[in-house]
Amino acid sequence: MTTAALTANAQEYYMNQPTVNACQGAFLDSNGNGGPYGDNENFTSVICPDGTGPAISLQWVIFNLSSAGVSPNDQMSIYDGDNTSAPLIGTWVAGDNPGIISASFANPTGCLTVVFTSNGTGTGDFAANITCFQPCEPPTAVATFGSAIPLLACQGEEITFNASASTAASGFNIEQYIWEFADGTVDSTSGEVVTHAFTDPAEYVVQVTVVDDNDCASVNVVDLQVLVSTTPLFTGTTGDTTICQGDSLPLVSDPTAVTWSALPESNLGGGLFLPDLQGVPFNTSITFTNFDPGQTLTDPTDLLSVCATMEHSYMGDLVIQISCPNGQTTVFHQQGGGGTYIGVPVDDESETPGTCWEYCWSPTATNGTWIENAGATIPAGTYESVQPFSNLIGCPLMANGPLPLLTSSQSITVTSAIGRSHSIRTSSPASQYTRQCSGKQPTLLHGRART
């Protein structure tokens, strides 16, 4: 968690003030910077921009709530709006720290409503820096390659990809297009239209991320599937080996197609930017097409694991769950764990992501949940889910499956984005295809395999 100090000589505002209009200053408990809050307090303060910025952000630099006395203990709740009917961002008690709490782009007021209550035993103190900022509304990436999906290509054939239909939020413009070609090539300089050739036969899922001039990155996934052909064998081609000058030579062409095959791998390409939108779910979908229509999950152990390669500086502000197309869900992590590091985050105001570690959840794991393994840093590995994988029995397999990751209570990561990716491992068919570059359509073969 980031250690910070109150802004020097800042205007002071207090928890017992019903309204605060400011884009800079210090927000303090009822007794100010010199002493603790009192017993039996119940205050609500609405903090709004003063006109010099569109939305409020609070950086909590002191947060020492008392845990003494009987329940309910001293606690603070923050809402994403100008009243307590707005969406609840989170509630914090002793041992927690909200970190950085900001109004979301879905909040038209730009305000935050803070509610603090204390019981009759024990006191503490808290303080936050007030700033204003422009909320991030992610742009939408849209890309095509002028062909039906999948695009069938030969080795070395140039393919044109076009993301000019991508859109930014109102008032903003797209500044950068980041193309990932799944062959190790990443192009962040060519712009909205790029050409690329694949040298090896394989399946490639090309993806694009767009970034606008508010430094907001798209979070929707664009999958452009390209099947690059193998080289046929001509060992079956025959003809006379001895002829006279001027004679015609009959040739019989009988090439043998070479089949490319691989186990299915569902992925979201490289790292995705996870925006700090407190209380707003980040959802991404993974598409499976290799199952039989109508097939469902009947045994939770057939879903070997769900993995995320990620880094984050505060485990306590995350909710991670998987959802089926029919609405079934199971929760992998439900907040908790406080300031435990996930991976090796860059815990300052740098926009450079840290080092991502792979974390998996499996129905056969035996080493406990994330919370049960919380500490300074949670090791990479496979963990138990908070809710059982049996919640997913009956989940349709032949459909998009969204993977929501929700910073529901708060986000204290001070980087503007976190690099992250997901992978899914399932019991599913192998994928194979055969193609000769002569306009012939590919032959799709299916066989059962277990990853």
Short mmCIF file of C-alpha atoms in Angstrom, two decimals:
data_model
loop_
_atom_site.label_atom_id
_atom_site.label_comp_id
_atom_site.label_asym_id
_atom_site.label_seq_id
_atom_site.Cartn_x
_atom_site.Cartn_y
_atom_site.Cartn_z
CA MET A 1 0.00 0.00 0.00
CA THR A 2 1.24 3.51 -0.77
CA THR A 3 2.44 5.63 2.13
CA ALA A 4 1.59 9.28 1.68
CA ALA A 5 1.24 12.47 3.69
CA LEU A 6 -1.34 15.20 3.89
CA THR A 7 -0.80 18.06 1.50
CA ALA A 8 1.12 20.83 3.25
CA ASN A 9 -0.87 23.96 4.19
CA ALA A 10 -4.03 22.48 2.71
CA GLN A 11 -7.48 23.83 3.50
CA GLU A 12 -9.02 21.57 6.15
CA TYR A 13 -12.50 20.06 5.96
CA TYR A 14 -14.09 17.92 8.65
CA MET A 15 -16.24 14.80 8.86
CA ASN A 16 -18.98 16.72 10.70
CA GLN A 17 -19.40 19.14 7.77
CA PRO A 18 -22.52 18.06 5.82
CA THR A 19 -21.17 19.40 2.52
CA VAL A 20 -17.68 20.03 1.19
CA ASN A 21 -16.97 21.66 -2.18
CA ALA A 22 -13.29 21.45 -3.01
CA CYS A 23 -10.76 20.11 -5.49
CA GLN A 24 -7.87 20.29 -3.07
CA GLY A 25 -7.56 20.13 0.66
CA ALA A 26 -7.48 17.75 3.61
CA PHE A 27 -10.55 15.81 4.79
CA LEU A 28 -10.20 15.06 8.51
CA ASP A 29 -12.10 13.40 11.33
CA SER A 30 -14.34 15.58 13.49
CA ASN A 31 -11.52 16.62 15.84
CA GLY A 32 -9.19 17.67 13.06
CA ASN A 33 -5.51 16.98 12.66
CA GLY A 34 -4.78 17.36 16.35
CA GLY A 35 -6.89 14.72 18.06
CA PRO A 36 -9.13 11.67 17.76
CA TYR A 37 -12.77 11.53 16.78
CA GLY A 38 -15.32 11.03 19.55
CA ASP A 39 -17.53 8.20 20.76
CA ASN A 40 -21.08 7.74 19.43
CA GLU A 41 -20.55 9.80 16.29
CA ASN A 42 -22.83 9.52 13.28
CA PHE A 43 -21.87 11.95 10.50
CA THR A 44 -22.51 12.14 6.77
CA SER A 45 -20.42 14.41 4.55
CA VAL A 46 -20.97 14.91 0.81
CA ILE A 47 -17.74 15.92 -0.96
CA CYS A 48 -18.19 17.48 -4.41
CA PRO A 49 -15.93 19.25 -6.95
CA ASP A 50 -15.74 23.01 -6.67
CA GLY A 51 -15.95 23.54 -10.43
CA THR A 52 -12.24 23.26 -11.20
CA GLY A 53 -12.45 19.51 -11.83
CA PRO A 54 -15.14 17.02 -12.81
CA ALA A 55 -14.85 14.36 -10.08
CA ILE A 56 -13.59 13.81 -6.53
CA SER A 57 -10.78 11.48 -5.48
CA LEU A 58 -9.84 10.79 -1.85
CA GLN A 59 -6.40 9.43 -0.92
CA TRP A 60 -6.58 8.10 2.63
CA VAL A 61 -3.23 8.74 4.30
CA ILE A 62 -4.37 8.10 7.89
CA PHE A 63 -7.01 5.51 8.75
CA ASN A 64 -6.95 4.30 12.34
CA LEU A 65 -10.41 3.19 13.43
CA SER A 66 -11.02 1.66 16.84
CA SER A 67 -12.09 -1.97 17.16
CA ALA A 68 -12.92 -1.66 20.86
CA GLY A 69 -16.35 -2.21 22.33
CA VAL A 70 -19.28 -4.27 21.19
CA SER A 71 -20.51 -4.55 17.63
CA PRO A 72 -21.12 -2.55 15.55
CA ASN A 73 -17.57 -1.25 15.63
CA ASP A 74 -16.44 2.09 14.27
CA GLN A 75 -16.83 2.07 10.51
CA MET A 76 -16.83 4.22 7.39
CA SER A 77 -18.92 3.75 4.24
CA ILE A 78 -18.37 5.63 0.96
CA TYR A 79 -20.96 5.98 -1.81
CA ASP A 80 -20.37 6.79 -5.49
CA GLY A 81 -22.61 9.85 -5.66
CA ASP A 82 -24.05 12.78 -3.74
CA ASN A 83 -26.26 10.77 -1.35
CA THR A 84 -26.53 7.38 0.32
CA SER A 85 -28.85 6.11 -2.43
CA ALA A 86 -25.85 6.04 -4.77
CA PRO A 87 -23.93 2.77 -5.31
CA LEU A 88 -21.96 1.71 -2.25
CA ILE A 89 -18.25 1.59 -3.00
CA GLY A 90 -17.36 -0.09 0.28
CA THR A 91 -17.37 -0.15 4.06
CA TRP A 92 -14.18 -0.17 6.15
CA VAL A 93 -13.45 -0.97 9.80
CA ALA A 94 -10.32 -1.22 11.95
CA GLY A 95 -7.42 -2.83 10.12
CA ASP A 96 -8.62 -1.69 6.71
CA ASN A 97 -7.58 1.33 4.69
CA PRO A 98 -9.62 2.52 1.71
CA GLY A 99 -6.50 3.70 -0.12
CA ILE A 100 -7.56 5.81 -3.10
CA ILE A 101 -11.32 6.15 -3.64
CA SER A 102 -12.55 7.99 -6.73
CA ALA A 103 -15.89 8.82 -8.29
CA SER A 104 -16.63 6.60 -11.29
CA PHE A 105 -17.38 7.76 -14.83
CA ALA A 106 -20.95 6.47 -14.29
CA ASN A 107 -21.39 9.02 -11.48
CA PRO A 108 -22.87 12.19 -13.03
CA THR A 109 -22.33 14.30 -9.91
CA GLY A 110 -18.62 13.58 -9.46
CA CYS A 111 -19.28 13.56 -5.71
CA LEU A 112 -18.52 11.04 -2.97
CA THR A 113 -20.71 10.59 0.11
CA VAL A 114 -18.83 9.57 3.27
CA VAL A 115 -20.73 8.12 6.26
CA PHE A 116 -18.89 7.58 9.56
CA THR A 117 -20.25 6.02 12.76
CA SER A 118 -18.49 5.19 16.03
CA ASN A 119 -19.69 3.18 19.00
CA GLY A 120 -19.40 4.14 22.65
CA THR A 121 -15.95 2.67 23.29
CA GLY A 122 -12.60 3.60 21.77
CA THR A 123 -11.59 6.32 19.35
CA GLY A 124 -9.16 6.85 16.49
CA ASP A 125 -8.38 9.22 13.66
CA PHE A 126 -8.45 9.43 9.87
CA ALA A 127 -7.45 11.86 7.13
CA ALA A 128 -7.49 12.02 3.33
CA ASN A 129 -6.17 14.30 0.62
CA ILE A 130 -8.89 15.75 -1.64
CA THR A 131 -8.18 16.08 -5.38
CA CYS A 132 -10.22 16.29 -8.56
CA PHE A 133 -9.65 14.27 -11.73
CA GLN A 134 -11.22 13.26 -15.04
CA PRO A 135 -12.92 9.84 -14.63
CA CYS A 136 -11.96 7.15 -17.08
CA GLU A 137 -14.67 5.85 -19.41
CA PRO A 138 -12.99 3.12 -21.45
CA PRO A 139 -13.08 3.44 -25.24
CA THR A 140 -14.45 0.58 -27.32
CA ALA A 141 -12.19 -1.38 -29.66
CA VAL A 142 -13.70 -2.57 -32.96
CA ALA A 143 -11.57 -4.36 -35.56
CA THR A 144 -12.04 -6.24 -38.83
CA PHE A 145 -9.89 -7.80 -41.54
CA GLY A 146 -12.27 -7.75 -44.49
CA SER A 147 -13.17 -11.42 -44.29
CA ALA A 148 -15.43 -13.78 -42.46
CA ILE A 149 -13.98 -15.24 -39.27
CA PRO A 150 -11.82 -17.28 -39.39
CA LEU A 151 -9.67 -15.74 -42.09
CA LEU A 152 -7.86 -18.40 -44.15
CA ALA A 153 -4.35 -17.37 -45.15
CA CYS A 154 -1.15 -18.80 -46.59
CA GLN A 155 2.25 -18.55 -44.95
CA GLY A 156 3.77 -15.15 -45.64
CA GLU A 157 0.52 -13.69 -46.99
CA GLU A 158 -0.02 -10.07 -45.95
CA ILE A 159 -3.27 -9.43 -44.10
CA THR A 160 -4.75 -5.99 -43.45
CA PHE A 161 -6.35 -5.32 -40.07
CA ASN A 162 -8.55 -2.25 -39.54
CA ALA A 163 -9.65 -0.75 -36.20
CA SER A 164 -10.89 2.58 -37.54
CA ALA A 165 -14.42 1.86 -36.27
CA SER A 166 -13.21 2.00 -32.65
CA THR A 167 -14.75 4.78 -30.57
CA ALA A 168 -13.78 6.86 -27.55
CA ALA A 169 -16.07 8.35 -24.92
CA SER A 170 -17.76 11.64 -25.74
CA GLY A 171 -15.25 14.48 -25.78
CA PHE A 172 -12.20 12.26 -26.19
CA ASN A 173 -10.23 10.81 -29.08
CA ILE A 174 -8.32 7.59 -29.60
CA GLU A 175 -4.58 8.21 -29.56
CA GLN A 176 -3.04 4.76 -29.79
CA TYR A 177 -3.80 1.34 -31.26
CA ILE A 178 -1.94 -1.62 -29.76
CA TRP A 179 -2.06 -4.71 -32.00
CA GLU A 180 -1.11 -8.13 -30.65
CA PHE A 181 -0.68 -10.78 -33.34
CA ALA A 182 -0.25 -13.86 -31.11
CA ASP A 183 3.08 -14.71 -32.76
CA GLY A 184 5.16 -12.56 -30.43
CA THR A 185 4.67 -9.40 -32.47
CA VAL A 186 3.15 -6.30 -30.85
CA ASP A 187 2.64 -3.15 -32.94
CA SER A 188 1.82 0.04 -31.04
CA THR A 189 2.94 2.58 -33.66
CA SER A 190 1.24 1.77 -36.98
CA GLY A 191 -2.15 3.15 -36.02
CA GLU A 192 -5.67 2.10 -36.85
CA VAL A 193 -4.79 0.12 -40.00
CA VAL A 194 -1.91 -2.38 -40.04
CA THR A 195 -0.68 -5.20 -42.25
CA HIS A 196 0.90 -8.36 -40.93
CA ALA A 197 2.11 -11.69 -42.32
CA PHE A 198 2.41 -14.95 -40.39
CA THR A 199 5.37 -17.16 -41.26
CA ASP A 200 4.33 -20.40 -39.55
CA PRO A 201 1.21 -22.54 -39.94
CA ALA A 202 -1.03 -22.22 -36.89
CA GLU A 203 -4.11 -20.59 -35.46
CA TYR A 204 -3.58 -16.95 -34.47
CA VAL A 205 -6.06 -14.83 -32.50
CA VAL A 206 -5.26 -11.19 -33.23
CA GLN A 207 -6.38 -8.57 -30.73
CA VAL A 208 -6.29 -4.79 -30.46
CA THR A 209 -6.39 -2.42 -27.49
CA VAL A 210 -7.15 1.26 -28.04
CA VAL A 211 -6.09 4.09 -25.73
CA ASP A 212 -7.70 7.54 -25.73
CA ASP A 213 -6.34 10.98 -24.85
CA ASN A 214 -7.61 10.60 -21.28
CA ASP A 215 -5.17 7.67 -20.95
CA CYS A 216 -8.10 5.25 -20.77
CA ALA A 217 -7.66 1.84 -22.43
CA SER A 218 -10.36 -0.35 -23.93
CA VAL A 219 -11.36 -3.37 -21.86
CA ASN A 220 -13.53 -5.22 -24.39
CA VAL A 221 -11.93 -8.17 -26.15
CA VAL A 222 -11.66 -8.30 -29.95
CA ASP A 223 -10.79 -11.75 -31.31
CA LEU A 224 -9.79 -11.96 -34.98
CA GLN A 225 -9.05 -15.61 -35.75
CA VAL A 226 -6.56 -16.35 -38.52
CA LEU A 227 -5.82 -19.89 -39.75
CA VAL A 228 -2.48 -20.02 -41.57
CA SER A 229 -2.07 -23.02 -43.85
CA THR A 230 0.52 -25.73 -43.78
CA THR A 231 2.71 -26.59 -46.80
CA PRO A 232 1.34 -29.57 -48.79
CA LEU A 233 3.56 -32.53 -49.65
CA PHE A 234 4.06 -33.34 -53.34
CA THR A 235 5.51 -36.83 -52.89
CA GLY A 236 2.54 -38.31 -54.77
CA THR A 237 3.20 -36.28 -57.94
CA THR A 238 4.32 -38.61 -60.77
CA GLY A 239 5.30 -38.50 -64.45
CA ASP A 240 7.54 -40.20 -67.05
CA THR A 241 11.16 -39.90 -66.11
CA THR A 242 12.54 -40.45 -69.64
CA ILE A 243 11.24 -38.53 -72.68
CA CYS A 244 12.45 -37.37 -76.05
CA GLN A 245 12.90 -33.80 -77.09
CA GLY A 246 9.59 -32.34 -78.23
CA ASP A 247 7.47 -35.04 -76.58
CA SER A 248 4.62 -34.10 -74.27
CA LEU A 249 5.12 -34.92 -70.62
CA PRO A 250 1.99 -35.93 -68.70
CA LEU A 251 2.19 -34.98 -65.02
CA VAL A 252 -0.18 -36.25 -62.37
CA SER A 253 -0.46 -33.82 -59.45
CA ASP A 254 -1.43 -35.55 -56.23
CA PRO A 255 -0.35 -33.36 -53.30
CA THR A 256 -0.94 -34.54 -49.75
CA ALA A 257 -2.42 -32.03 -47.35
CA VAL A 258 -0.65 -31.58 -44.01
CA THR A 259 -2.89 -31.19 -40.99
CA TRP A 260 -2.08 -28.71 -38.25
CA SER A 261 -3.48 -29.58 -34.84
CA ALA A 262 -3.31 -28.24 -31.30
CA LEU A 263 -5.16 -28.45 -28.03
CA PRO A 264 -7.62 -25.58 -27.64
CA GLU A 265 -6.30 -22.60 -25.76
CA SER A 266 -8.65 -19.83 -24.74
CA ASN A 267 -6.80 -16.65 -23.90
CA LEU A 268 -7.10 -12.91 -23.84
CA GLY A 269 -3.79 -12.30 -25.55
CA GLY A 270 -1.31 -10.22 -23.58
CA GLY A 271 -1.97 -8.06 -20.56
CA LEU A 272 -5.22 -6.15 -20.34
CA PHE A 273 -5.49 -2.82 -18.58
CA LEU A 274 -7.75 -3.03 -15.53
CA PRO A 275 -9.12 0.47 -14.92
CA ASP A 276 -9.58 1.80 -11.39
CA LEU A 277 -13.37 2.05 -11.55
CA GLN A 278 -14.41 1.47 -7.96
CA GLY A 279 -17.60 -0.55 -7.63
CA VAL A 280 -17.83 -1.05 -11.41
CA PRO A 281 -17.22 -4.64 -12.58
CA PHE A 282 -14.57 -5.32 -15.18
CA ASN A 283 -16.02 -8.08 -17.38
CA THR A 284 -14.37 -10.01 -20.14
CA SER A 285 -15.66 -13.01 -22.07
CA ILE A 286 -13.98 -16.14 -23.35
CA THR A 287 -15.57 -17.93 -26.31
CA PHE A 288 -15.62 -21.71 -26.62
CA THR A 289 -16.61 -23.25 -29.95
CA ASN A 290 -15.31 -26.81 -29.74
CA PHE A 291 -18.06 -28.38 -27.67
CA ASP A 292 -21.24 -30.02 -28.88
CA PRO A 293 -24.36 -27.80 -29.03
CA GLY A 294 -26.32 -28.05 -25.79
CA GLN A 295 -23.43 -29.61 -23.88
CA THR A 296 -23.18 -28.54 -20.23
CA LEU A 297 -20.77 -29.01 -17.35
CA THR A 298 -21.85 -32.13 -15.44
CA ASP A 299 -18.82 -32.72 -13.23
CA PRO A 300 -17.04 -29.72 -11.63
CA THR A 301 -13.71 -31.57 -11.74
CA ASP A 302 -13.89 -31.49 -15.55
CA LEU A 303 -13.13 -27.78 -15.21
CA LEU A 304 -9.50 -28.34 -14.31
CA SER A 305 -8.68 -24.77 -13.32
CA VAL A 306 -9.25 -21.09 -13.99
CA CYS A 307 -6.07 -19.01 -14.05
CA ALA A 308 -5.25 -15.30 -14.03
CA THR A 309 -1.80 -13.85 -14.57
CA MET A 310 -1.92 -10.57 -12.70
CA GLU A 311 -0.45 -8.12 -10.22
CA HIS A 312 -2.23 -5.85 -7.76
CA SER A 313 -1.17 -3.96 -4.65
CA TYR A 314 -4.15 -4.63 -2.38
CA MET A 315 -5.89 -8.00 -2.19
CA GLY A 316 -8.61 -6.62 0.07
CA ASP A 317 -10.34 -4.60 -2.64
CA LEU A 318 -10.94 -7.37 -5.17
CA VAL A 319 -13.88 -9.64 -5.87
CA ILE A 320 -13.15 -12.27 -8.54
CA GLN A 321 -15.81 -14.58 -9.92
CA ILE A 322 -16.64 -16.63 -13.00
CA SER A 323 -20.08 -16.46 -14.59
CA CYS A 324 -21.86 -18.75 -17.05
CA PRO A 325 -23.94 -17.48 -19.97
CA ASN A 326 -27.08 -18.66 -18.16
CA GLY A 327 -26.25 -16.61 -15.06
CA GLN A 328 -24.68 -19.27 -12.83
CA THR A 329 -21.69 -17.96 -10.89
CA THR A 330 -19.10 -18.95 -8.36
CA VAL A 331 -16.82 -16.61 -6.43
CA PHE A 332 -13.08 -17.25 -6.29
CA HIS A 333 -12.12 -14.35 -4.01
CA GLN A 334 -14.38 -12.08 -1.93
CA GLN A 335 -12.26 -9.16 -0.72
CA GLY A 336 -10.32 -9.78 2.49
CA GLY A 337 -6.57 -10.06 2.85
CA GLY A 338 -6.01 -6.33 3.29
CA GLY A 339 -2.79 -5.02 1.76
CA THR A 340 -1.47 -8.40 0.63
CA TYR A 341 0.42 -8.01 -2.66
CA ILE A 342 -0.64 -10.05 -5.69
CA GLY A 343 2.43 -10.63 -7.84
CA VAL A 344 5.02 -7.86 -7.65
CA PRO A 345 3.11 -4.58 -8.12
CA VAL A 346 4.66 -1.19 -8.74
CA ASP A 347 3.13 0.49 -5.71
CA ASP A 348 3.59 4.13 -6.59
CA GLU A 349 2.30 6.55 -9.19
CA SER A 350 4.14 4.93 -12.10
CA GLU A 351 2.04 3.73 -15.04
CA THR A 352 4.46 0.86 -15.64
CA PRO A 353 2.90 -2.44 -14.56
CA GLY A 354 4.78 -4.67 -12.15
CA THR A 355 5.59 -8.37 -12.46
CA CYS A 356 2.55 -10.59 -12.95
CA TRP A 357 2.30 -14.01 -11.31
CA GLU A 358 -0.07 -16.80 -12.30
CA TYR A 359 -2.85 -17.62 -9.85
CA CYS A 360 -5.29 -20.47 -10.40
CA TRP A 361 -8.44 -21.76 -8.74
CA SER A 362 -9.29 -25.44 -8.98
CA PRO A 363 -12.03 -27.72 -7.62
CA THR A 364 -9.29 -30.12 -6.49
CA ALA A 365 -7.10 -27.56 -4.68
CA THR A 366 -6.40 -28.28 -1.01
CA ASN A 367 -4.29 -25.36 0.21
CA GLY A 368 -7.06 -22.93 1.14
CA THR A 369 -8.42 -19.70 -0.29
CA TRP A 370 -6.54 -16.49 -1.02
CA ILE A 371 -7.65 -15.04 2.32
CA GLU A 372 -6.35 -18.08 4.19
CA ASN A 373 -2.96 -17.54 2.52
CA ALA A 374 -2.82 -13.75 2.93
CA GLY A 375 0.41 -12.16 4.12
CA ALA A 376 2.94 -9.74 2.71
CA THR A 377 2.60 -11.31 -0.77
CA ILE A 378 0.44 -14.25 -1.80
CA PRO A 379 2.56 -16.84 -3.64
CA ALA A 380 1.72 -17.89 -7.18
CA GLY A 381 -0.10 -21.20 -7.29
CA THR A 382 -3.46 -22.94 -7.26
CA TYR A 383 -6.02 -22.10 -4.57
CA GLU A 384 -9.47 -23.07 -3.38
CA SER A 385 -12.41 -20.88 -4.36
CA VAL A 386 -14.62 -19.11 -1.80
CA GLN A 387 -17.72 -20.70 -3.34
CA PRO A 388 -17.69 -24.27 -4.70
CA PHE A 389 -17.16 -25.14 -8.36
CA SER A 390 -20.33 -27.23 -8.09
CA ASN A 391 -22.19 -23.92 -8.50
CA LEU A 392 -21.28 -24.26 -12.20
CA ILE A 393 -22.94 -27.66 -12.81
CA GLY A 394 -25.29 -27.13 -15.75
CA CYS A 395 -23.23 -24.28 -17.18
CA PRO A 396 -23.49 -24.22 -21.02
CA LEU A 397 -20.12 -24.98 -22.62
CA MET A 398 -20.80 -23.76 -26.17
CA ALA A 399 -21.07 -20.03 -25.50
CA ASN A 400 -19.33 -16.93 -24.24
CA GLY A 401 -18.43 -17.11 -20.57
CA PRO A 402 -17.81 -13.76 -18.90
CA LEU A 403 -15.14 -13.51 -16.23
CA PRO A 404 -15.98 -10.52 -14.03
CA LEU A 405 -13.30 -9.04 -11.82
CA LEU A 406 -14.74 -6.42 -9.52
CA THR A 407 -12.99 -3.82 -7.41
CA SER A 408 -16.14 -3.54 -5.36
CA SER A 409 -15.06 -1.87 -2.17
CA GLN A 410 -12.24 0.28 -3.39
CA SER A 411 -9.10 0.45 -5.43
CA ILE A 412 -5.96 1.70 -3.80
CA THR A 413 -3.57 0.91 -6.63
CA VAL A 414 -2.02 4.21 -7.56
CA THR A 415 -1.04 3.19 -11.07
CA SER A 416 -3.65 4.19 -13.63
CA ALA A 417 -3.82 0.67 -15.05
CA ILE A 418 -2.77 -2.84 -14.13
CA GLY A 419 -1.45 -5.27 -16.73
CA ARG A 420 -3.30 -8.55 -16.49
CA SER A 421 -4.38 -11.59 -18.50
CA HIS A 422 -6.48 -14.70 -18.07
CA SER A 423 -6.23 -18.26 -19.31
CA ILE A 424 -8.76 -21.08 -19.15
CA ARG A 425 -7.93 -24.77 -19.07
CA THR A 426 -10.76 -27.16 -19.77
CA SER A 427 -11.60 -30.69 -20.78
CA SER A 428 -12.46 -30.08 -24.41
CA PRO A 429 -11.88 -31.23 -27.98
CA ALA A 430 -8.61 -30.81 -29.78
CA SER A 431 -8.62 -28.39 -32.70
CA GLN A 432 -7.28 -29.42 -36.09
CA TYR A 433 -7.51 -28.04 -39.57
CA THR A 434 -6.14 -28.79 -43.01
CA ARG A 435 -5.81 -26.25 -45.76
CA GLN A 436 -4.14 -26.08 -49.15
CA CYS A 437 -3.66 -22.57 -50.47
CA SER A 438 -5.70 -23.06 -53.62
CA GLY A 439 -9.02 -21.65 -52.51
CA LYS A 440 -10.07 -24.97 -51.03
CA GLN A 441 -11.97 -24.59 -47.76
CA PRO A 442 -10.38 -26.15 -44.68
CA THR A 443 -11.43 -29.48 -43.30
CA LEU A 444 -12.16 -29.22 -39.60
CA LEU A 445 -11.50 -32.32 -37.54
CA HIS A 446 -12.45 -32.82 -33.91
CA GLY A 447 -11.09 -35.30 -31.40
CA ARG A 448 -11.37 -35.48 -27.63
CA ALA A 449 -8.37 -34.46 -25.59
CA ARG A 450 -7.74 -33.43 -22.01
CA THR A 451 -5.50 -30.51 -21.21
#
